[in-house]
GROMACS .gro file of C-alpha atoms in nm:
model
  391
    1UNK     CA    1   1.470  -1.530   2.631
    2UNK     CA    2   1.784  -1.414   2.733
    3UNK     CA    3   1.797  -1.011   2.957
    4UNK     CA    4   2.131  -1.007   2.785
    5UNK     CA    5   1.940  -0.861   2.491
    6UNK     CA    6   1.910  -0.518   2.414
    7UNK     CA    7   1.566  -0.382   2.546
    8UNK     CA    8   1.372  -0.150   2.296
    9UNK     CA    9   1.027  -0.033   2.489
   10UNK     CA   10   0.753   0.067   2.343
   11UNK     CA   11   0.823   0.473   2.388
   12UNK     CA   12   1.106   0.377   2.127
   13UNK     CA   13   0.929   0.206   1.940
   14UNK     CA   14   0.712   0.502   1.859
   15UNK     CA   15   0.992   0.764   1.835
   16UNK     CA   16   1.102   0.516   1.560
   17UNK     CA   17   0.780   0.538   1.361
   18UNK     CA   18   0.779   0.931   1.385
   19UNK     CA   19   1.158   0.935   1.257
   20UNK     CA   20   1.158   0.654   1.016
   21UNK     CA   21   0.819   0.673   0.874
   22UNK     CA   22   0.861   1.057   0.803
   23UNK     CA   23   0.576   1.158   1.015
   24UNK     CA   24   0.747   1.402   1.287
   25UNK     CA   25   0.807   1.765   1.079
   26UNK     CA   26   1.174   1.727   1.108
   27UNK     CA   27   1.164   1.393   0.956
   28UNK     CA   28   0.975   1.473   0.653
   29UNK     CA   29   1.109   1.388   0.311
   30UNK     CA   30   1.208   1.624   0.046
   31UNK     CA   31   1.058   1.420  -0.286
   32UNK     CA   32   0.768   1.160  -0.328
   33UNK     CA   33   1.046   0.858  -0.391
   34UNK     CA   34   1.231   0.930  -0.031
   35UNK     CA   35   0.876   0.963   0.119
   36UNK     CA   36   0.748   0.643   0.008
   37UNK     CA   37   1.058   0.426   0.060
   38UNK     CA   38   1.071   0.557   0.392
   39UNK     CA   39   0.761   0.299   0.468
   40UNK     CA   40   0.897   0.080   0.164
   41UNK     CA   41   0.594   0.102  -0.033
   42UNK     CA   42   0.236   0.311  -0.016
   43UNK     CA   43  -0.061   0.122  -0.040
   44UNK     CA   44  -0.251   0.189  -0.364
   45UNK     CA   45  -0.579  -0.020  -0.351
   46UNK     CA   46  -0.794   0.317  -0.286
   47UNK     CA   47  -0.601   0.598  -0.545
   48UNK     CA   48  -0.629   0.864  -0.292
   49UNK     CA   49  -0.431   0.694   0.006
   50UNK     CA   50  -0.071   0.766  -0.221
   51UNK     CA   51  -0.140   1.108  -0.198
   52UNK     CA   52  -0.268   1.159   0.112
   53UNK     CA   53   0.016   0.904   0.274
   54UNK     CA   54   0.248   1.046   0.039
   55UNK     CA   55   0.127   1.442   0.174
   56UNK     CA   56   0.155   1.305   0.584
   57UNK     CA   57   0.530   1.248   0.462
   58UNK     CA   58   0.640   1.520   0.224
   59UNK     CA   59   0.791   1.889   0.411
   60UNK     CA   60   0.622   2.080   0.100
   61UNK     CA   61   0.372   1.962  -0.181
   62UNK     CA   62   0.036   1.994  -0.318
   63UNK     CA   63  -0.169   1.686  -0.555
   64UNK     CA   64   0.030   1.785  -0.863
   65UNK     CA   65   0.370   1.749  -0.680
   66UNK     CA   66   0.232   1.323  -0.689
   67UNK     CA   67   0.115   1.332  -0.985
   68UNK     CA   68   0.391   1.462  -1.142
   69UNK     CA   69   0.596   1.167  -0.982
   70UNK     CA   70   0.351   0.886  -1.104
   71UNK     CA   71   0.289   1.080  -1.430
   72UNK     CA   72   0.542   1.256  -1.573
   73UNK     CA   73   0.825   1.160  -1.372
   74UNK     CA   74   0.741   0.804  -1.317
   75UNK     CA   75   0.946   0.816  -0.959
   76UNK     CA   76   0.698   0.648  -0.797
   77UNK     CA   77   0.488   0.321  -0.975
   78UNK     CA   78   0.195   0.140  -0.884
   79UNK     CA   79   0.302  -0.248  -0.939
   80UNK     CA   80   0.029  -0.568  -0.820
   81UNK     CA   81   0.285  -0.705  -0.529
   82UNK     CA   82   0.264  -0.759  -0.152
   83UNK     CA   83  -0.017  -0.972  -0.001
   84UNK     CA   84  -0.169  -1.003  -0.393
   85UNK     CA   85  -0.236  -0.595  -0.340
   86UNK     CA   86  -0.170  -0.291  -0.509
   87UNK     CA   87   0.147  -0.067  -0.412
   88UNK     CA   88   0.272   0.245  -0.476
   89UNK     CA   89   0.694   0.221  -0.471
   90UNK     CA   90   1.005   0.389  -0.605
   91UNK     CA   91   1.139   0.305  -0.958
   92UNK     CA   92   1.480   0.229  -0.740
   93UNK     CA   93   1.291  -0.069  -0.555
   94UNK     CA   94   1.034  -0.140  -0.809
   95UNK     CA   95   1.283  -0.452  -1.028
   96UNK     CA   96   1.305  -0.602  -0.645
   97UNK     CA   97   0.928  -0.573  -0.578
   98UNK     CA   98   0.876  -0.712  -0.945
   99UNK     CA   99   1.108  -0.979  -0.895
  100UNK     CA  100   0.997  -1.079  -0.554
  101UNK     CA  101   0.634  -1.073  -0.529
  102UNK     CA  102   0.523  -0.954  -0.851
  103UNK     CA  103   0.604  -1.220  -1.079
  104UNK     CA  104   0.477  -1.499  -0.916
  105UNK     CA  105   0.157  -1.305  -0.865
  106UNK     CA  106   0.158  -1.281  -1.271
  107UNK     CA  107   0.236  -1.609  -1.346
  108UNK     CA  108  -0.069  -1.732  -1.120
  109UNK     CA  109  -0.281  -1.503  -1.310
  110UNK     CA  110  -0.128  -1.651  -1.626
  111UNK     CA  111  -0.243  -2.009  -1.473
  112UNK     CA  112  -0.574  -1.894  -1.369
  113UNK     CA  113  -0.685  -1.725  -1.680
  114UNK     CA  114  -0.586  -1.945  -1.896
  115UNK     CA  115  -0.784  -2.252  -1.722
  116UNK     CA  116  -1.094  -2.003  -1.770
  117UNK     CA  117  -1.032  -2.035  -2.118
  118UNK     CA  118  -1.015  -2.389  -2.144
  119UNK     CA  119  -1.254  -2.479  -1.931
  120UNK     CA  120  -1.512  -2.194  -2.133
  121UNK     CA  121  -1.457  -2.442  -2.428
  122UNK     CA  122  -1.442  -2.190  -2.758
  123UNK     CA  123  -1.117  -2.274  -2.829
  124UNK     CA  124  -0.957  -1.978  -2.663
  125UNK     CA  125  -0.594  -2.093  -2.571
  126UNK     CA  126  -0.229  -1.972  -2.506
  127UNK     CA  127  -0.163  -1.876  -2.833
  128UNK     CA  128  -0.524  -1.653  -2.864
  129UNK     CA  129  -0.401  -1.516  -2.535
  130UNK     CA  130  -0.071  -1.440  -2.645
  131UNK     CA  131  -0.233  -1.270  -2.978
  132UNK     CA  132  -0.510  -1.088  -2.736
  133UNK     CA  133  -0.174  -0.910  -2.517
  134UNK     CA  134   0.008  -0.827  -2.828
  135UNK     CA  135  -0.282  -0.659  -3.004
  136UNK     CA  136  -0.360  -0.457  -2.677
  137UNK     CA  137   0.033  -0.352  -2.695
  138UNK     CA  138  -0.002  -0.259  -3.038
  139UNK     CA  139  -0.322  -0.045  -2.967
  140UNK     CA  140  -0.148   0.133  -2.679
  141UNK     CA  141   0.151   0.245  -2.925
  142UNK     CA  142  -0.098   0.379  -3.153
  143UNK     CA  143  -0.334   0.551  -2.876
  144UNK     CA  144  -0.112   0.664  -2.669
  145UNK     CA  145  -0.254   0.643  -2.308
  146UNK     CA  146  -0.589   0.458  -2.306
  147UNK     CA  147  -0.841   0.332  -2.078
  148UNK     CA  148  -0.969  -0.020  -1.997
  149UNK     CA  149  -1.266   0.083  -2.232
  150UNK     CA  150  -1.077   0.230  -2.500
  151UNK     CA  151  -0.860  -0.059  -2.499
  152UNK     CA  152  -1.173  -0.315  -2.575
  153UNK     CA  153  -1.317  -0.098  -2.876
  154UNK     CA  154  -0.983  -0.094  -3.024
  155UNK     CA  155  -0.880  -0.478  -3.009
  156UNK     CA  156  -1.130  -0.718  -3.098
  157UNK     CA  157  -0.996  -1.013  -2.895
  158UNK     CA  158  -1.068  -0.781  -2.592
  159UNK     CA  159  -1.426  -0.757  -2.616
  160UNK     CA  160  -1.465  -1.141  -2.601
  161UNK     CA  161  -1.677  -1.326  -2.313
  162UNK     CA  162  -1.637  -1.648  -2.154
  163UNK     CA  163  -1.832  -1.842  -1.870
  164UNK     CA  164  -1.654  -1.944  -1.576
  165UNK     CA  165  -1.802  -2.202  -1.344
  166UNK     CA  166  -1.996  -2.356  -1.641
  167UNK     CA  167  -2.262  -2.611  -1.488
  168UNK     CA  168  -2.210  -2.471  -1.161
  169UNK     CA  169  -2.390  -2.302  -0.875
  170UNK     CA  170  -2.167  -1.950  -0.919
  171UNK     CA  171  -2.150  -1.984  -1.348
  172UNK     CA  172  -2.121  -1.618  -1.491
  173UNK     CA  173  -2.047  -1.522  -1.828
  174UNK     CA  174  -1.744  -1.231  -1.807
  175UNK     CA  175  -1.535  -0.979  -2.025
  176UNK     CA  176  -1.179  -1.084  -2.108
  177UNK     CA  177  -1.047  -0.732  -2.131
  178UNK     CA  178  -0.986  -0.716  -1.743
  179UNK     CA  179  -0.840  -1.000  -1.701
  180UNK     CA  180  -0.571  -0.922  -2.000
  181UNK     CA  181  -0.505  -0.588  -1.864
  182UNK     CA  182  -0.460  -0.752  -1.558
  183UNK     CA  183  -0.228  -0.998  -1.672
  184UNK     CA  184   0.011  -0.739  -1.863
  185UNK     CA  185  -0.007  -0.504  -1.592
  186UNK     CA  186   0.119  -0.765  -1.340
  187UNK     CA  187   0.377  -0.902  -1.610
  188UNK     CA  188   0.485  -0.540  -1.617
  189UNK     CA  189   0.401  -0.462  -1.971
  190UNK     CA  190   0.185  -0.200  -1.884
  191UNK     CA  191   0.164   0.059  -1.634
  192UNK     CA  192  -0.112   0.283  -1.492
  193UNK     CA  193  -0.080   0.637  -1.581
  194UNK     CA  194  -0.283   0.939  -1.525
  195UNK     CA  195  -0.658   0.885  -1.476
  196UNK     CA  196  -0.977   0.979  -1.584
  197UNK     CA  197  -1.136   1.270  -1.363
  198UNK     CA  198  -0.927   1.401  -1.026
  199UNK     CA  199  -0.602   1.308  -0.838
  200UNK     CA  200  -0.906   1.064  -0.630
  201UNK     CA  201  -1.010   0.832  -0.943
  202UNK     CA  202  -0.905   0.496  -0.973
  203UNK     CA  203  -1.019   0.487  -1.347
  204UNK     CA  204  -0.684   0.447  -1.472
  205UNK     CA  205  -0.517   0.492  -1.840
  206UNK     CA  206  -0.253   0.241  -1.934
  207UNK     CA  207   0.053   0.280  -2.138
  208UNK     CA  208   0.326   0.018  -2.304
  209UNK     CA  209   0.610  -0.013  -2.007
  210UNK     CA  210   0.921  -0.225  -2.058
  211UNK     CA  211   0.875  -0.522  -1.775
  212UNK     CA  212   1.122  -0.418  -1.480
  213UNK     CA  213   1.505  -0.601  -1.487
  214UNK     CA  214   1.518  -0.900  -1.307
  215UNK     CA  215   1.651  -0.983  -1.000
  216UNK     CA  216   1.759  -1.285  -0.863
  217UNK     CA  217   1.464  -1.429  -0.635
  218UNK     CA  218   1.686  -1.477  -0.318
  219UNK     CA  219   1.868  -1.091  -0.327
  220UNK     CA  220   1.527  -0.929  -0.451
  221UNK     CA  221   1.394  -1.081  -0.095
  222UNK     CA  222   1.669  -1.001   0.083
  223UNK     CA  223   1.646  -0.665  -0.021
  224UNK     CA  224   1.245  -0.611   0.057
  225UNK     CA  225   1.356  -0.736   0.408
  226UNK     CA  226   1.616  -0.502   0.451
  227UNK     CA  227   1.418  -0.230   0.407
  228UNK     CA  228   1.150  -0.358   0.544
  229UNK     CA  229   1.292  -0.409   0.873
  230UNK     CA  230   1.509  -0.091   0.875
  231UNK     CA  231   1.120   0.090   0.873
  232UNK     CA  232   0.947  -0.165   1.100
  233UNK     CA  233   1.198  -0.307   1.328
  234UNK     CA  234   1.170  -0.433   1.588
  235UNK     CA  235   0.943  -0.667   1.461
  236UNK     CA  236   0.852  -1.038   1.432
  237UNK     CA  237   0.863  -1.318   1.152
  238UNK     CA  238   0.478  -1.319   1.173
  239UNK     CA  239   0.501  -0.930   1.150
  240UNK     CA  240   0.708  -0.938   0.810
  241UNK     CA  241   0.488  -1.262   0.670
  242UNK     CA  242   0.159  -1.092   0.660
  243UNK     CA  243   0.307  -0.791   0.572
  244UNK     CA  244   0.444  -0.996   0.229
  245UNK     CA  245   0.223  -1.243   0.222
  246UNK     CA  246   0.452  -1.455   0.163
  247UNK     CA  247   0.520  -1.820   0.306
  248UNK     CA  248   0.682  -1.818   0.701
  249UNK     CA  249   0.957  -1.987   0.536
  250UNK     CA  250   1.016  -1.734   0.254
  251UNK     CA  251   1.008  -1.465   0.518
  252UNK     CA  252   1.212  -1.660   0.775
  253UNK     CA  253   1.488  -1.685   0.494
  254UNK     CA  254   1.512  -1.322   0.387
  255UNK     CA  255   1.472  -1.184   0.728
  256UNK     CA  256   1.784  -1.442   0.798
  257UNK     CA  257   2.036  -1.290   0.482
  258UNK     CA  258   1.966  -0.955   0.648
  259UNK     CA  259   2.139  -1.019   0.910
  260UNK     CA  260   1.875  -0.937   1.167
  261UNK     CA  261   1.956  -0.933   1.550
  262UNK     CA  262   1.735  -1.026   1.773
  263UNK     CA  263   1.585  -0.756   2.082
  264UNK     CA  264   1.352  -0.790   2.383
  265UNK     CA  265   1.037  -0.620   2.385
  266UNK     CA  266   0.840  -0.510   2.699
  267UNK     CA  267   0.606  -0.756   2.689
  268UNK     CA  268   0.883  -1.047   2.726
  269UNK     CA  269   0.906  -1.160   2.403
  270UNK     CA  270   1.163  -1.129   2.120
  271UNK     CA  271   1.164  -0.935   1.806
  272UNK     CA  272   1.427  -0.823   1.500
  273UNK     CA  273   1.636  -0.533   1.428
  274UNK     CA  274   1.874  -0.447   1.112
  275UNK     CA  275   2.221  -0.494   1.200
  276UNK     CA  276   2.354  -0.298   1.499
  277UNK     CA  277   1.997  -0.050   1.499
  278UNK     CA  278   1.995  -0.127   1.885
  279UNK     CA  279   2.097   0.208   1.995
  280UNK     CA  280   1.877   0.364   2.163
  281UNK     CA  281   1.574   0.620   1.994
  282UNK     CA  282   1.533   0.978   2.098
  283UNK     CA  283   1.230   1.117   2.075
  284UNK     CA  284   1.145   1.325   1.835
  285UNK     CA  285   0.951   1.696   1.866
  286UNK     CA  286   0.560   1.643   1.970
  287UNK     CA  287   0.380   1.543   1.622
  288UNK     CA  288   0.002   1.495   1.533
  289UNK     CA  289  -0.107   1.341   1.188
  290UNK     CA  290  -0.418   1.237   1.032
  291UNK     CA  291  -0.321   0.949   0.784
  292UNK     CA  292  -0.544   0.790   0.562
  293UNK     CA  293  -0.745   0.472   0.526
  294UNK     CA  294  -0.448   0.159   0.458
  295UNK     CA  295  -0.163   0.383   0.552
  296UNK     CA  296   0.193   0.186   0.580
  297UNK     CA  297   0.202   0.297   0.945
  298UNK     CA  298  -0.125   0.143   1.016
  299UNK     CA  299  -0.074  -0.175   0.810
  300UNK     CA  300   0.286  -0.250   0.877
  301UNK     CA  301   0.269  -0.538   1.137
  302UNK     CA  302   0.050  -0.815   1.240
  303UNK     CA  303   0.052  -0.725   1.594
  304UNK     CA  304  -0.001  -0.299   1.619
  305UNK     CA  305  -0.031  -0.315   1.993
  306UNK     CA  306   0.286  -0.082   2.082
  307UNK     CA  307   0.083   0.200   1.898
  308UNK     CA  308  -0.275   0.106   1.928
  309UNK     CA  309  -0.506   0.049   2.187
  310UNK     CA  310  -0.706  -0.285   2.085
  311UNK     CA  311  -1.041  -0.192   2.202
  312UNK     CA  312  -0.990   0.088   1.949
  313UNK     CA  313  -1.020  -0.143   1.647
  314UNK     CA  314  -1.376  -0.245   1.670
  315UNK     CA  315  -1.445   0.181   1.572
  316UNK     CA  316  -1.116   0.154   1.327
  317UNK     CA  317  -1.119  -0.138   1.130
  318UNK     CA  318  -1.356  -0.270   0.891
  319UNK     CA  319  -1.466  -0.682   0.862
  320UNK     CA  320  -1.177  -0.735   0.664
  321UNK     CA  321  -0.904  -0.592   0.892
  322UNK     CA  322  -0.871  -0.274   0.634
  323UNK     CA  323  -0.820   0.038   0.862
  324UNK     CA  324  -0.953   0.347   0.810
  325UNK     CA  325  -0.863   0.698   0.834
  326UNK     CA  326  -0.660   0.743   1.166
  327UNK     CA  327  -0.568   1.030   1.394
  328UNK     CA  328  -0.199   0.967   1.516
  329UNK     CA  329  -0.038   1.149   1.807
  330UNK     CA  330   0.359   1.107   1.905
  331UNK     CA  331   0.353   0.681   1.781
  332UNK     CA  332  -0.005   0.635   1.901
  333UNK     CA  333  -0.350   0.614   1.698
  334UNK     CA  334  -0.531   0.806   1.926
  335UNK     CA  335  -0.878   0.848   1.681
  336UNK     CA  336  -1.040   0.870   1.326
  337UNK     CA  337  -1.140   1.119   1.093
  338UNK     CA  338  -1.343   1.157   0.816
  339UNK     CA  339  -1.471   1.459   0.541
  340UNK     CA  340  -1.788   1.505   0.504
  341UNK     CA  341  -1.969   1.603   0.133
  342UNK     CA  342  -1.908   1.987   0.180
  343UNK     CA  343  -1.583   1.905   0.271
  344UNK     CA  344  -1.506   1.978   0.655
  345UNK     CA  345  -1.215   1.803   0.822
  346UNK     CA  346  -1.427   1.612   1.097
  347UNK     CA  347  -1.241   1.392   1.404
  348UNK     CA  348  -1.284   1.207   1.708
  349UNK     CA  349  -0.993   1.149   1.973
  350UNK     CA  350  -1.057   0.781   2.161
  351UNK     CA  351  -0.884   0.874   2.439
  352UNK     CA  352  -0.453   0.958   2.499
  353UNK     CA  353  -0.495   1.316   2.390
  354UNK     CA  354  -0.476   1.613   2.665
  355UNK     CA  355  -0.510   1.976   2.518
  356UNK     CA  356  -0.127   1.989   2.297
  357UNK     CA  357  -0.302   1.659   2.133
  358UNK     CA  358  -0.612   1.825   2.013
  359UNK     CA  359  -0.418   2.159   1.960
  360UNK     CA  360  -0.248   1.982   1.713
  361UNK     CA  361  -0.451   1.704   1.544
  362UNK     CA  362  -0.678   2.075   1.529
  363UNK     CA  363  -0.401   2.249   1.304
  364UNK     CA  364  -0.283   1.946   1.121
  365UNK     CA  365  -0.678   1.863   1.027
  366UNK     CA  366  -0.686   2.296   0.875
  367UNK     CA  367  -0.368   2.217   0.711
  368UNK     CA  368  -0.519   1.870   0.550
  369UNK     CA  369  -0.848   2.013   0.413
  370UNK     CA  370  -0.658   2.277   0.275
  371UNK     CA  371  -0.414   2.036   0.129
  372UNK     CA  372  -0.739   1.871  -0.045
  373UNK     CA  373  -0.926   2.157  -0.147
  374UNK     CA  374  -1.223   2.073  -0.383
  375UNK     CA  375  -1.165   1.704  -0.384
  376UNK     CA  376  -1.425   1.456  -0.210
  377UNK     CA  377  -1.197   1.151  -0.013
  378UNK     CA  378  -1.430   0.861   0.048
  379UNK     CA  379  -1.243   0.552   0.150
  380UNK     CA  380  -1.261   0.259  -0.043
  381UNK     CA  381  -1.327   0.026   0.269
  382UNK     CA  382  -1.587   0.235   0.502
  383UNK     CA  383  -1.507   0.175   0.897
  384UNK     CA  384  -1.734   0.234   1.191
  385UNK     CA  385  -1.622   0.518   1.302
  386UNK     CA  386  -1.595   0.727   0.992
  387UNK     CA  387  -1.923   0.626   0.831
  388UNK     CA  388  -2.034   0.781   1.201
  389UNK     CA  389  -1.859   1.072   1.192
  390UNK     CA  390  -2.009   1.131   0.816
  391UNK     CA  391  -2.354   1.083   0.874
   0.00000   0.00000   0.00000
């Protein structure tokens, strides 16, 4: 490693995340779009992590202020992409995030599904399956917005069940209609639009969408780079692979067309920067946030050690590596929090917090549960600590 490279430490590297990630007040965005492009995309696996990422980020909103991006808007889209998981990204970086993840995610489903057909043995082949999407396009132009359910009672071909695993130790017989949905969602036929039931459900509707323009492969992953390290930098190859999930030599190759420049980090090793972002980062005012379970900032990198403490994880984390609802204070996770059934804001600081800490993560927790009002958050993937601090 060469000292002739610029030095970001890791105070910087937390000023960044309070500027870039729109977490400090002064950095906040003015629209749901800016706020989720400033982490590139929101995770969408558990419906109320958009909003509640989307809220850490926003200067002024309230639920409807989302929903009327996702819904009536359509500013912000929910597409199948990174890591085979659901997002939440701008309609300005949704054709790359289509034609850079989300495609080949669709045409393994294609694959997958259609060797469950074959291998079921009715008969059921590329041309039913063809028939099957149309039909379920057709319905949705007559319906309007429809659920899953109302989907299968109006197309036949949707209410069909096959076996998968015939003969074997794991056979089960299963319901097409996911699967299609599914498959038309991730070819970008469909979208998911407003739910059944509060801002919180993940019982979606779906309505006919046009499939996003196409991109070429190469400047679609350039571009998911660019932006990608322009939030995250400095950060590693390994950082932006698992972030993607895509191959180290995928990610090697559109970190590379970015331009990237190499820095030293604190701990002696290397790491990559956009283009000239060297300079170094003032810090911003003091800031406290309580982001939810999968937040961006949480999820961004392989290695979170510049912002959280490792023996922290074991309270934080669940099996899988999902984090849960966090307690951030100036770039560091400092603790968890949780809301209980009658709704109260409840928290629990791990350590790095003096009195301006819990001052703060106090008025940003009143602000929160007033944000939420009536609704009941329960993350999708429970943690340690806030199953505790529920019970």
């Amino acid at each position: 490693m060469s000292l002739t490279l610029p030095l970001i430490t890791r105070a910087e590297r937390r000023h960044r995340l309070g500027h870039r990630h729109g977490l400090a007040p002064s950095a906040r965005a003015a629209d749901v779009p800016q706020a989720a492009d400033a982490v590139v995309a929101l995770h969408a696996t558990d419906a109320a992590t958009v909003f509640l990422s989307a809220r850490a980020r926003l200067a002024a909103s309230d639920p409807t202020t989302i929903e009327q991006a996702l819904y009536e808007d359509v500013s912000l889209v929910r597409l199948l992409s990174m890591r085979n998981t659901l997002f939440a990204v701008s309609t300005e970086l949704a054709p790359y995030v289509a034609s850079s993840t989300a495609r080949a995610i669709a045409i393994k489903e294609r694959r997958s599904l259609l060797k469950h057909l074959e291998e079921d043995g009715q008969g059921l082949d590329a041309a039913w399956l063809a028939e099957a999407e149309q039909a379920a396009l057709d319905a949705l132009d007559t319906l309007g917005p429809a659920t899953g359910g109302q989907l299968s009672a109006a197309v036949p071909a949707l209410r069909r069940k096959i076996t998968v695993g015939r003969g074997k130790k794991y056979e089960a017989q299963t319901g097409v209609a996911t699967r299609v949905i599914r498959l038309l969602a991730a070819d970008g036929r469909i979208r998911r639009d407003r739910p059944r039931g509060a801002w919180t459900s993940s019982q979606y509707r779906w309505v006919h969408t046009e499939p996003w323009p196409a991109v070429a492969l190469a400047e679609a992953r350039s571009e998911i780079a660019r932006r990608w390290l322009r939030a995250y930098g400095p950060a590693t190859e390994v950082d932006f692979k698992w972030w993607t999930g895509w191959t180290l030599t995928e990610a090697r190759k559109a970190l590379a067309a970015t331009g990237a420049e190499q820095v030293r980090l604190e701990d002696g090793t290397t790491a990559l920067v956009s283009p000239g972002d060297t300079r170094p980062e003032p810090a911003p005012e003091p800031w406290a946030a309580l982001l939810p379970a999968l937040d961006p900032s949480g999820m961004g990198w392989a290695d979170r050690s510049f912002h959280l403490d490792p023996a922290y994880r074991v309270a934080l984390f669940d099996y899988a590596g999902n984090i849960g609802p966090t307690v951030w204070w100036n770039g560091e996770i400092i603790g968890g929090w949780a809301q209980r059934a009658d709704g109260r804001i409840v928290w629990r600081l791990l350590g790095g917090a003096d009195r301006a800490a819990e001052r703060a993560v106090t008025a940003e927790a009143t602000r929160l549960a007033e944000w939420i009002g009536d609704a009941r958050i329960t993350p999708r993937f429970r943690t340690p600590l806030e199953r505790e601090l529920v019970s």
